[in-house]
Amino acid sequence: MAKKTMIQAITAALGQAIEQDDKVLIFGEDVGKNGGVFRATEGLQEKYGEDKVFDTPLAESGIGGLSIGLALEGFRPVPEIQFFGFIFETMDSIGGQMSRMRYKMDGTRQMPITIRAPFGGGVHTPEMHSDNFEGLIAQFPGMRVVIPSNPYDAKGLLLASIHSNDPVMFLEHMKLYRSFREEVPDEAYEVPLDKAGISREGKDITIVTYGAMVRESLKAADNLAKENIDAEIIDLRTIAPLDMATILASVKKTGRVVVVQEAQKMGGVGNTVVSEISQEAILSLEAPIGFVAAPDTPFPFGEAEGIWLPNANDVEAKVKEIMSY
Amino acid sequence: MATKKNSELLDFAALVNDQEKDFKMVQILNEKGEIVDKDHVPDLTDDQLIELMSKMVWARVLDQRSTALNRQGRLGFYAPTAGHEASQMASVYAMDKADFVLPRYRDVPELIQQGLPLYKAFLWSRGHVEGNNYPEDLHALPPQIIIGAQYVQAAGVALGLKKKKAENVVFAYTGDGGTSQGDFYEGMNFAGHFKAPALFIIENNEFAISVPRSAQSAAKTLAQKAVAAGIPGVQVDGMDPLAVYEVMREARNWAIAGNGPVLIETMTYRYGPHTLSGDDPKRYRSAELDELWHQRDPLNRFRTYLEGKGLWTQEKEDALIEQYKAEIKEAINQADKVEKQTVTSFLKNTYEVQPQNIVSQIETYSKKESN
């Protein structure tokens, strides 16, 4: 057991996935010798060879199609899309092809593909690098969208995603890559898909969130505790399909809920959470559902991230508002 | 002081002129049924020649019957194939059953040749999931609807075959319009880079629905698009079954030997509309052009050739036509007997491991559908 950053946990998972299954292939732009632009695949080509870990030409749709074809030949592709903002180039491979393959072919074929992509705000990228487009992928039945919030979960969720015979979009928040370390077991392990985690237990209010906003919500909860507000934090981990059972159990316990997402408010995962709570637990609520999200503009210019991204203060303020309703 | 140039550095006209010069159309059997390249007549036995002609007759009958069944309301979506018999049947005839085919919606005949039961092809047309329930040993995907997507997938299948050291290829079809898609280039370029065994076939039938080939690209031939990906490109007379067969056979050997993909442009024509869903070719094609292509008909020229060799008679063809009609009738009856689809089974097939929303919807729909 050693303390690892999230990116180190991801690299460890990728290496172990290859060791566990010789059908696992890791490829994408700059993932070989360069080890990926964030070094997620650092050392993997050297260790496991060019047959398992290789660069592709620079074309995301090509990478998507390559993944589907390799999956049809019995491989377990783990492609990297260099930045999630480049996903539009391969949207057909995801939404038009791999997500529906099992359904379309009456269960006779499977697409055990895990697409990794970095995303998320707070690191001052040029445009189309940080955008929170996870809600778009969440629209495709057959896909899973997984977003870890910490190094331990990142390793376990990535291994579970690679082992899954269903396609997974695995999104890695860039701000979390190196911002903190925690104990990560050396051996391979899985954190289950489709299962939310409870990051903090509490009795007064439920905060439903995911990705980098889990850290912001934890900070808010620490401050709220000083004012005797005991917040429970649910980390969705798999944002599509949702683990509503865990959310509803918490909401029924606390009677109050704030949904927090980094993405813009329109569309998005948070609105699905709100909708489901409204349908299934409205009579348990003692106040309207609070919502913290980014404003409905495109992802902001680098220097404007501070005024655009939701943060711990926003969460704290919204929780107080809902508590005093 | 600056010196005056004597001439421009670049002659752009020279750079673009004659780009197509290396892409002369390959022809072995001309439209009169005469061998025009006796050195390259494929090495096919008499029985194989008869078999290839029989498959072309089958494809023509299937097209006629599918059109009639569509009009009777017994078939759904249908993209006519008449005119494509040499391009389709001779290309697939040069392939192995274990080769992987990635068809588009007009390539159902090739899919059937590779092992898709006919009644399943009919079910696909009607919009029944059983039509896409493929046996494990059918190396194929259902017809691709998104133009070009099969090309990037072909690169992946080909790389998989190479990694497994399989002695097989993937062959993927698109039309002339499909060559304008980014995926067309990405597929060729990926397969070329990986030296993966993929055969990319363009069935150039002159029109992408209504838009003529000349309006798709400034390139004089589509075969020359291979140059950009660094792979061989060949243009072949798509109405000439011997030329299509030979080009495909040699391309397959080249790919299997580890040399990478080949792009093959077959020059053909669709006699009918784009699909039977309301397209009227009179809006965009002249009767003269139709007539020109009918004179190049693949069945007529191959029939003449085989009759000249004493291998074919009208009686033989008539008997085959009756046999094929009976098989088609049986298949459509078999399609009628397939059980109705259920949302419950769709839900069960959407994921291998069912998430909560699916579990709860299965419960809802299985109650609803058990009534």
Tab-separated table of C-alpha atoms in Angstrom, chain B:
chain	number	residue	atom	x	y	z
B	1	MET	CA	18.281	45.238	-54.563
B	2	ALA	CA	15.812	42.448	-55.211
B	3	THR	CA	16.353	40.366	-58.315
B	4	LYS	CA	13.423	39.579	-60.569
B	5	LYS	CA	12.249	35.975	-60.723
B	6	ASN	CA	12.276	34.378	-64.141
B	7	SER	CA	9.225	32.229	-63.494
B	8	GLU	CA	6.790	31.100	-60.823
B	9	LEU	CA	8.097	28.442	-58.479
B	10	LEU	CA	5.075	26.179	-58.877
B	11	ASP	CA	2.999	25.043	-61.837
B	12	PHE	CA	-0.286	24.252	-60.091
B	13	ALA	CA	-2.007	23.126	-63.263
B	14	ALA	CA	0.666	20.502	-63.740
B	15	LEU	CA	0.292	19.411	-60.127
B	16	VAL	CA	-3.412	18.701	-60.527
B	17	ASN	CA	-3.585	17.545	-64.141
B	18	ASP	CA	-3.430	13.821	-64.770
B	19	GLN	CA	-3.590	12.916	-61.088
B	20	GLU	CA	-5.869	10.137	-62.266
B	21	LYS	CA	-3.438	8.775	-64.838
B	22	ASP	CA	-2.457	5.749	-62.720
B	23	PHE	CA	-6.059	4.751	-62.132
B	24	LYS	CA	-7.173	3.388	-65.492
B	25	MET	CA	-10.222	1.182	-65.195
B	26	VAL	CA	-9.427	-2.521	-65.132
B	27	GLN	CA	-11.590	-4.532	-67.536
B	28	ILE	CA	-11.349	-8.160	-68.613
B	29	LEU	CA	-14.777	-8.855	-70.120
B	30	ASN	CA	-16.262	-6.047	-72.157
B	31	GLU	CA	-19.912	-5.174	-72.494
B	32	LYS	CA	-20.295	-7.412	-75.538
B	33	GLY	CA	-19.124	-10.385	-73.525
B	34	GLU	CA	-15.691	-10.486	-75.154
B	35	ILE	CA	-12.431	-11.058	-73.301
B	36	VAL	CA	-10.318	-7.916	-73.739
B	37	ASP	CA	-7.434	-8.941	-71.486
B	38	LYS	CA	-6.748	-12.596	-72.087
B	39	ASP	CA	-3.651	-12.627	-69.908
B	40	HIS	CA	-5.621	-11.873	-66.781
B	41	VAL	CA	-8.738	-13.978	-67.095
B	42	PRO	CA	-9.200	-15.370	-63.596
B	43	ASP	CA	-8.318	-18.956	-62.992
B	44	LEU	CA	-11.874	-20.185	-62.437
B	45	THR	CA	-13.121	-23.660	-63.361
B	46	ASP	CA	-16.220	-24.062	-65.502
B	47	ASP	CA	-18.198	-24.976	-62.395
B	48	GLN	CA	-16.990	-21.829	-60.661
B	49	LEU	CA	-17.942	-19.674	-63.631
B	50	ILE	CA	-21.406	-21.211	-63.590
B	51	GLU	CA	-21.594	-20.713	-59.827
B	52	LEU	CA	-20.668	-17.040	-60.125
B	53	MET	CA	-23.241	-16.464	-62.865
B	54	SER	CA	-25.849	-18.293	-60.775
B	55	LYS	CA	-25.143	-15.964	-57.857
B	56	MET	CA	-25.604	-12.950	-60.110
B	57	VAL	CA	-28.920	-14.317	-61.363
B	58	TRP	CA	-29.894	-14.949	-57.739
B	59	ALA	CA	-29.063	-11.344	-56.807
B	60	ARG	CA	-31.182	-10.050	-59.706
B	61	VAL	CA	-34.116	-12.265	-58.726
B	62	LEU	CA	-33.743	-11.226	-55.099
B	63	ASP	CA	-33.879	-7.592	-56.140
B	64	GLN	CA	-37.002	-8.121	-58.255
B	65	ARG	CA	-38.765	-10.135	-55.572
B	66	SER	CA	-37.742	-7.733	-52.794
B	67	THR	CA	-39.150	-4.846	-54.783
B	68	ALA	CA	-42.422	-6.713	-55.323
B	69	LEU	CA	-42.629	-7.780	-51.673
B	70	ASN	CA	-42.006	-4.203	-50.577
B	71	ARG	CA	-44.859	-2.989	-52.772
B	72	GLN	CA	-47.127	-5.673	-51.315
B	73	GLY	CA	-46.257	-4.451	-47.844
B	74	ARG	CA	-44.500	-7.717	-46.986
B	75	LEU	CA	-41.039	-6.126	-46.751
B	76	GLY	CA	-39.874	-2.903	-45.126
B	77	PHE	CA	-36.877	-0.750	-45.975
B	78	TYR	CA	-35.289	-1.792	-49.243
B	79	ALA	CA	-32.354	-0.370	-51.227
B	80	PRO	CA	-32.412	-1.817	-54.764
B	81	THR	CA	-29.346	-3.641	-56.052
B	82	ALA	CA	-30.072	-4.342	-59.741
B	83	GLY	CA	-27.063	-3.287	-61.781
B	84	HIS	CA	-24.669	-4.123	-58.937
B	85	GLU	CA	-24.571	-7.895	-59.481
B	86	ALA	CA	-20.996	-8.101	-60.745
B	87	SER	CA	-19.710	-5.574	-58.247
B	88	GLN	CA	-21.378	-7.365	-55.348
B	89	MET	CA	-21.401	-11.053	-56.225
B	90	ALA	CA	-17.973	-11.206	-57.853
B	91	SER	CA	-16.376	-9.286	-54.994
B	92	VAL	CA	-17.840	-11.542	-52.337
B	93	TYR	CA	-17.061	-14.610	-54.470
B	94	ALA	CA	-13.359	-13.805	-54.152
B	95	MET	CA	-13.598	-13.747	-50.354
B	96	ASP	CA	-13.489	-16.533	-47.784
B	97	LYS	CA	-16.422	-17.382	-45.519
B	98	ALA	CA	-14.257	-16.549	-42.505
B	99	ASP	CA	-13.453	-13.094	-43.881
B	100	PHE	CA	-15.283	-10.294	-42.092
B	101	VAL	CA	-17.801	-8.238	-44.068
B	102	LEU	CA	-18.941	-4.739	-43.127
B	103	PRO	CA	-21.809	-3.914	-45.454
B	104	ARG	CA	-23.928	-0.828	-45.866
B	105	TYR	CA	-27.659	-0.982	-46.476
B	106	ARG	CA	-27.312	-1.833	-50.198
B	107	ASP	CA	-25.056	-4.812	-49.494
B	108	VAL	CA	-27.561	-7.281	-48.101
B	109	PRO	CA	-26.876	-9.778	-50.937
B	110	GLU	CA	-23.198	-10.025	-49.921
B	111	LEU	CA	-24.227	-10.497	-46.309
B	112	ILE	CA	-26.476	-13.402	-47.326
B	113	GLN	CA	-23.631	-14.895	-49.353
B	114	GLN	CA	-21.436	-14.761	-46.243
B	115	GLY	CA	-24.031	-16.720	-44.287
B	116	LEU	CA	-26.886	-14.487	-43.131
B	117	PRO	CA	-30.043	-16.616	-43.503
B	118	LEU	CA	-32.378	-15.045	-46.063
B	119	TYR	CA	-35.328	-14.867	-43.668
B	120	LYS	CA	-33.156	-12.838	-41.283
B	121	ALA	CA	-32.315	-10.421	-44.084
B	122	PHE	CA	-36.040	-9.973	-44.589
B	123	LEU	CA	-36.556	-9.453	-40.865
B	124	TRP	CA	-33.854	-6.762	-40.867
B	125	SER	CA	-35.734	-5.036	-43.674
B	126	ARG	CA	-38.975	-5.193	-41.740
B	127	GLY	CA	-37.375	-3.866	-38.568
B	128	HIS	CA	-37.233	-6.994	-36.431
B	129	VAL	CA	-34.324	-7.597	-34.055
B	130	GLU	CA	-34.153	-11.275	-35.030
B	131	GLY	CA	-32.768	-10.028	-38.346
B	132	ASN	CA	-29.647	-8.890	-36.477
B	133	ASN	CA	-29.321	-11.987	-34.320
B	134	TYR	CA	-26.153	-13.286	-35.954
B	135	PRO	CA	-24.685	-16.713	-35.328
B	136	GLU	CA	-21.220	-16.587	-33.818
B	137	ASP	CA	-19.558	-17.842	-36.990
B	138	LEU	CA	-21.081	-15.116	-39.165
B	139	HIS	CA	-18.225	-12.632	-39.374
B	140	ALA	CA	-20.226	-9.524	-40.082
B	141	LEU	CA	-22.120	-6.578	-38.710
B	142	PRO	CA	-25.608	-5.694	-39.883
B	143	PRO	CA	-25.831	-3.162	-42.723
B	144	GLN	CA	-24.349	0.164	-41.690
B	145	ILE	CA	-26.667	3.135	-41.858
B	146	ILE	CA	-24.193	5.873	-40.932
B	147	ILE	CA	-22.275	6.497	-44.138
B	148	GLY	CA	-18.592	5.793	-43.609
B	149	ALA	CA	-18.752	4.334	-40.090
B	150	GLN	CA	-17.993	0.867	-41.453
B	151	TYR	CA	-14.647	2.133	-42.759
B	152	VAL	CA	-13.204	3.052	-39.359
B	153	GLN	CA	-14.614	-0.170	-37.911
B	154	ALA	CA	-12.972	-2.130	-40.733
B	155	ALA	CA	-9.606	-0.742	-39.648
B	156	GLY	CA	-10.255	-2.140	-36.166
B	157	VAL	CA	-11.363	-5.565	-37.355
B	158	ALA	CA	-8.333	-5.671	-39.652
B	159	LEU	CA	-5.951	-4.769	-36.838
B	160	GLY	CA	-7.594	-7.466	-34.702
B	161	LEU	CA	-7.116	-10.048	-37.467
B	162	LYS	CA	-3.485	-9.019	-37.774
B	163	LYS	CA	-2.872	-9.261	-34.023
B	164	LYS	CA	-4.445	-12.737	-34.027
B	165	LYS	CA	-2.317	-13.681	-37.046
B	166	ALA	CA	-5.488	-14.799	-38.805
B	167	GLU	CA	-5.264	-15.575	-42.521
B	168	ASN	CA	-8.315	-13.480	-43.218
B	169	VAL	CA	-9.319	-10.014	-44.315
B	170	VAL	CA	-12.131	-7.607	-43.584
B	171	PHE	CA	-13.967	-6.182	-46.583
B	172	ALA	CA	-16.134	-3.097	-46.266
B	173	TYR	CA	-18.477	-1.486	-48.753
B	174	THR	CA	-19.510	2.093	-49.250
B	175	GLY	CA	-20.902	4.088	-52.134
B	176	ASP	CA	-19.468	7.010	-54.085
B	177	GLY	CA	-21.043	9.464	-51.636
B	178	GLY	CA	-19.409	7.671	-48.722
B	179	THR	CA	-15.973	8.679	-49.977
B	180	SER	CA	-16.695	12.272	-48.966
B	181	GLN	CA	-16.940	11.323	-45.302
B	182	GLY	CA	-14.068	11.857	-42.894
B	183	ASP	CA	-14.437	8.263	-41.708
B	184	PHE	CA	-13.641	7.075	-45.229
B	185	TYR	CA	-10.201	8.614	-45.017
B	186	GLU	CA	-9.652	7.784	-41.345
B	187	GLY	CA	-10.426	4.111	-41.965
B	188	MET	CA	-8.007	3.843	-44.886
B	189	ASN	CA	-5.365	5.864	-43.102
B	190	PHE	CA	-5.527	3.804	-39.902
B	191	ALA	CA	-5.480	0.492	-41.753
B	192	GLY	CA	-2.652	1.774	-43.943
B	193	HIS	CA	-0.581	2.849	-40.961
B	194	PHE	CA	-1.091	-0.481	-39.184
B	195	LYS	CA	-0.652	-2.470	-42.422
B	196	ALA	CA	-3.867	-4.216	-41.498
B	197	PRO	CA	-5.683	-6.529	-43.947
B	198	ALA	CA	-8.692	-4.468	-45.028
B	199	LEU	CA	-10.280	-4.209	-48.459
B	200	PHE	CA	-12.205	-0.977	-48.881
B	201	ILE	CA	-14.711	-1.227	-51.711
B	202	ILE	CA	-16.413	1.790	-53.210
B	203	GLU	CA	-19.417	0.856	-55.272
B	204	ASN	CA	-19.448	3.932	-57.444
B	205	ASN	CA	-22.920	3.863	-58.953
B	206	GLU	CA	-22.719	7.484	-60.095
B	207	PHE	CA	-25.277	8.899	-57.675
B	208	ALA	CA	-25.476	9.373	-53.917
B	209	ILE	CA	-29.271	9.449	-53.870
B	210	SER	CA	-29.529	12.374	-56.312
B	211	VAL	CA	-26.105	14.001	-56.164
B	212	PRO	CA	-23.846	12.965	-59.060
B	213	ARG	CA	-20.377	11.576	-58.515
B	214	SER	CA	-18.877	14.727	-60.069
B	215	ALA	CA	-20.398	16.807	-57.268
B	216	GLN	CA	-18.781	14.705	-54.513
B	217	SER	CA	-15.161	15.574	-55.192
B	218	ALA	CA	-12.777	17.361	-57.519
B	219	ALA	CA	-10.838	14.091	-57.686
B	220	LYS	CA	-11.265	12.580	-61.163
B	221	THR	CA	-11.383	9.032	-59.781
B	222	LEU	CA	-12.280	7.823	-56.293
B	223	ALA	CA	-9.587	5.146	-56.451
B	224	GLN	CA	-6.908	7.845	-56.377
B	225	LYS	CA	-8.003	8.815	-52.861
B	226	ALA	CA	-5.885	5.841	-51.800
B	227	VAL	CA	-2.772	7.894	-52.559
B	228	ALA	CA	-3.454	10.202	-49.610
B	229	ALA	CA	-3.389	7.199	-47.276
B	230	GLY	CA	-0.347	5.656	-48.916
B	231	ILE	CA	-2.167	2.501	-50.020
B	232	PRO	CA	-2.900	0.965	-53.440
B	233	GLY	CA	-6.032	2.152	-55.218
B	234	VAL	CA	-7.663	0.368	-58.156
B	235	GLN	CA	-10.552	1.303	-60.392
B	236	VAL	CA	-12.354	-1.642	-61.913
B	237	ASP	CA	-15.262	-2.103	-64.301
B	238	GLY	CA	-17.985	-2.928	-61.802
B	239	MET	CA	-20.179	-4.441	-64.509
B	240	ASP	CA	-17.463	-6.976	-65.349
B	241	PRO	CA	-17.570	-9.939	-62.967
B	242	LEU	CA	-14.228	-11.345	-64.143
B	243	ALA	CA	-12.404	-8.079	-63.514
B	244	VAL	CA	-14.045	-7.519	-60.131
B	245	TYR	CA	-13.264	-11.076	-59.079
B	246	GLU	CA	-9.634	-10.905	-60.173
B	247	VAL	CA	-8.996	-7.518	-58.592
B	248	MET	CA	-10.521	-8.654	-55.308
B	249	ARG	CA	-8.648	-11.950	-55.314
B	250	GLU	CA	-5.318	-10.274	-55.883
B	251	ALA	CA	-6.078	-7.527	-53.369
B	252	ARG	CA	-6.949	-10.143	-50.771
B	253	ASN	CA	-3.639	-11.915	-51.345
B	254	TRP	CA	-1.769	-8.637	-51.039
B	255	ALA	CA	-3.503	-7.777	-47.767
B	256	ILE	CA	-3.074	-11.245	-46.244
B	257	ALA	CA	0.631	-11.166	-47.096
B	258	GLY	CA	0.929	-8.319	-44.593
B	259	ASN	CA	1.097	-5.431	-47.033
B	260	GLY	CA	-1.914	-3.579	-45.677
B	261	PRO	CA	-5.209	-2.422	-47.175
B	262	VAL	CA	-6.391	-1.814	-50.734
B	263	LEU	CA	-8.994	0.621	-52.012
B	264	ILE	CA	-11.129	-0.696	-54.880
B	265	GLU	CA	-13.539	1.484	-56.829
B	266	THR	CA	-16.080	-0.500	-58.843
B	267	MET	CA	-17.760	1.460	-61.632
B	268	THR	CA	-21.383	0.432	-61.551
B	269	TYR	CA	-24.923	1.761	-61.682
B	270	ARG	CA	-28.116	1.289	-59.775
B	271	TYR	CA	-30.983	0.739	-62.172
B	272	GLY	CA	-33.610	1.459	-59.552
B	273	PRO	CA	-34.190	4.242	-57.056
B	274	HIS	CA	-31.999	4.872	-54.002
B	275	THR	CA	-34.559	3.097	-51.834
B	276	LEU	CA	-38.204	2.219	-52.233
B	277	SER	CA	-39.143	4.915	-49.731
B	278	GLY	CA	-40.188	7.517	-52.283
B	279	ASP	CA	-37.079	8.243	-54.348
B	280	ASP	CA	-37.739	9.030	-58.033
B	281	PRO	CA	-34.535	8.831	-60.120
B	282	LYS	CA	-36.223	10.681	-63.012
B	283	ARG	CA	-35.653	13.847	-61.005
B	284	TYR	CA	-31.901	13.556	-61.349
B	285	ARG	CA	-30.990	10.989	-64.022
B	286	SER	CA	-31.605	11.027	-67.774
B	287	ALA	CA	-33.110	8.147	-69.748
B	288	GLU	CA	-30.006	8.286	-71.939
B	289	LEU	CA	-27.713	7.664	-68.992
B	290	ASP	CA	-29.922	4.796	-67.812
B	291	GLU	CA	-29.780	3.307	-71.310
B	292	LEU	CA	-25.999	3.663	-71.505
B	293	TRP	CA	-25.588	1.668	-68.319
B	294	HIS	CA	-28.178	-0.949	-69.233
B	295	GLN	CA	-26.021	-1.681	-72.289
B	296	ARG	CA	-23.201	-2.525	-69.888
B	297	ASP	CA	-25.371	-4.928	-67.925
B	298	PRO	CA	-23.283	-7.469	-65.981
B	299	LEU	CA	-25.678	-10.378	-66.480
B	300	ASN	CA	-25.963	-9.862	-70.227
B	301	ARG	CA	-22.232	-9.783	-70.807
B	302	PHE	CA	-21.476	-12.728	-68.556
B	303	ARG	CA	-24.321	-14.730	-70.066
B	304	THR	CA	-22.968	-14.087	-73.570
B	305	TYR	CA	-19.507	-15.128	-72.446
B	306	LEU	CA	-20.707	-18.318	-70.802
B	307	GLU	CA	-23.018	-19.212	-73.680
B	308	GLY	CA	-20.040	-18.836	-75.966
B	309	LYS	CA	-18.197	-21.376	-73.829
B	310	GLY	CA	-21.205	-23.686	-73.897
B	311	LEU	CA	-21.697	-23.332	-70.144
B	312	TRP	CA	-25.043	-21.553	-70.006
B	313	THR	CA	-28.497	-21.803	-71.541
B	314	GLN	CA	-31.714	-19.896	-71.161
B	315	GLU	CA	-33.397	-23.079	-69.877
B	316	LYS	CA	-30.796	-23.371	-67.158
B	317	GLU	CA	-31.320	-19.757	-66.160
B	318	ASP	CA	-35.108	-20.108	-66.155
B	319	ALA	CA	-34.880	-23.149	-63.921
B	320	LEU	CA	-32.609	-21.276	-61.522
B	321	ILE	CA	-34.969	-18.309	-61.435
B	322	GLU	CA	-37.843	-20.596	-60.434
B	323	GLN	CA	-35.696	-22.231	-57.763
B	324	TYR	CA	-34.646	-18.853	-56.321
B	325	LYS	CA	-38.211	-17.551	-56.309
B	326	ALA	CA	-39.283	-20.623	-54.353
B	327	GLU	CA	-36.462	-20.104	-51.837
B	328	ILE	CA	-37.425	-16.474	-51.405
B	329	LYS	CA	-41.053	-17.405	-50.900
B	330	GLU	CA	-40.080	-19.926	-48.260
B	331	ALA	CA	-37.870	-17.375	-46.509
B	332	ILE	CA	-40.553	-14.717	-46.383
B	333	ASN	CA	-42.956	-17.299	-44.944
B	334	GLN	CA	-40.343	-18.198	-42.360
B	335	ALA	CA	-39.978	-14.509	-41.495
B	336	ASP	CA	-43.750	-14.325	-40.956
B	337	LYS	CA	-43.554	-17.067	-38.332
B	338	VAL	CA	-40.998	-15.369	-36.109
B	339	GLU	CA	-42.301	-14.341	-32.719
B	340	LYS	CA	-43.179	-10.727	-32.069
B	341	GLN	CA	-40.550	-8.529	-30.450
B	342	THR	CA	-40.845	-7.421	-26.833
B	343	VAL	CA	-39.571	-4.328	-25.081
B	344	THR	CA	-38.642	-6.678	-22.235
B	345	SER	CA	-36.075	-8.383	-24.452
B	346	PHE	CA	-34.771	-5.034	-25.708
B	347	LEU	CA	-34.246	-3.967	-22.112
B	348	LYS	CA	-32.509	-7.226	-21.293
B	349	ASN	CA	-30.113	-6.777	-24.197
B	350	THR	CA	-29.183	-3.144	-23.617
B	351	TYR	CA	-26.606	-4.028	-20.953
B	352	GLU	CA	-24.967	-7.295	-19.965
B	353	VAL	CA	-25.265	-6.302	-16.303
B	354	GLN	CA	-28.590	-4.605	-15.777
B	355	PRO	CA	-28.589	-1.302	-13.888
B	356	GLN	CA	-31.443	-0.237	-11.593
B	357	ASN	CA	-33.449	1.693	-14.167
B	358	ILE	CA	-33.395	-1.266	-16.547
B	359	VAL	CA	-34.334	-3.764	-13.810
B	360	SER	CA	-37.331	-1.675	-12.841
B	361	GLN	CA	-38.408	-1.173	-16.469
B	362	ILE	CA	-38.077	-4.910	-17.156
B	363	GLU	CA	-40.506	-5.466	-14.312
B	364	THR	CA	-42.938	-2.940	-15.771
B	365	TYR	CA	-42.743	-4.225	-19.320
B	366	SER	CA	-42.758	-7.912	-18.529
B	367	LYS	CA	-46.058	-7.393	-16.686
B	368	LYS	CA	-47.423	-5.334	-19.546
B	369	GLU	CA	-46.266	-7.848	-22.145
B	370	SER	CA	-47.446	-10.961	-20.333
B	371	ASN	CA	-51.047	-9.839	-20.701
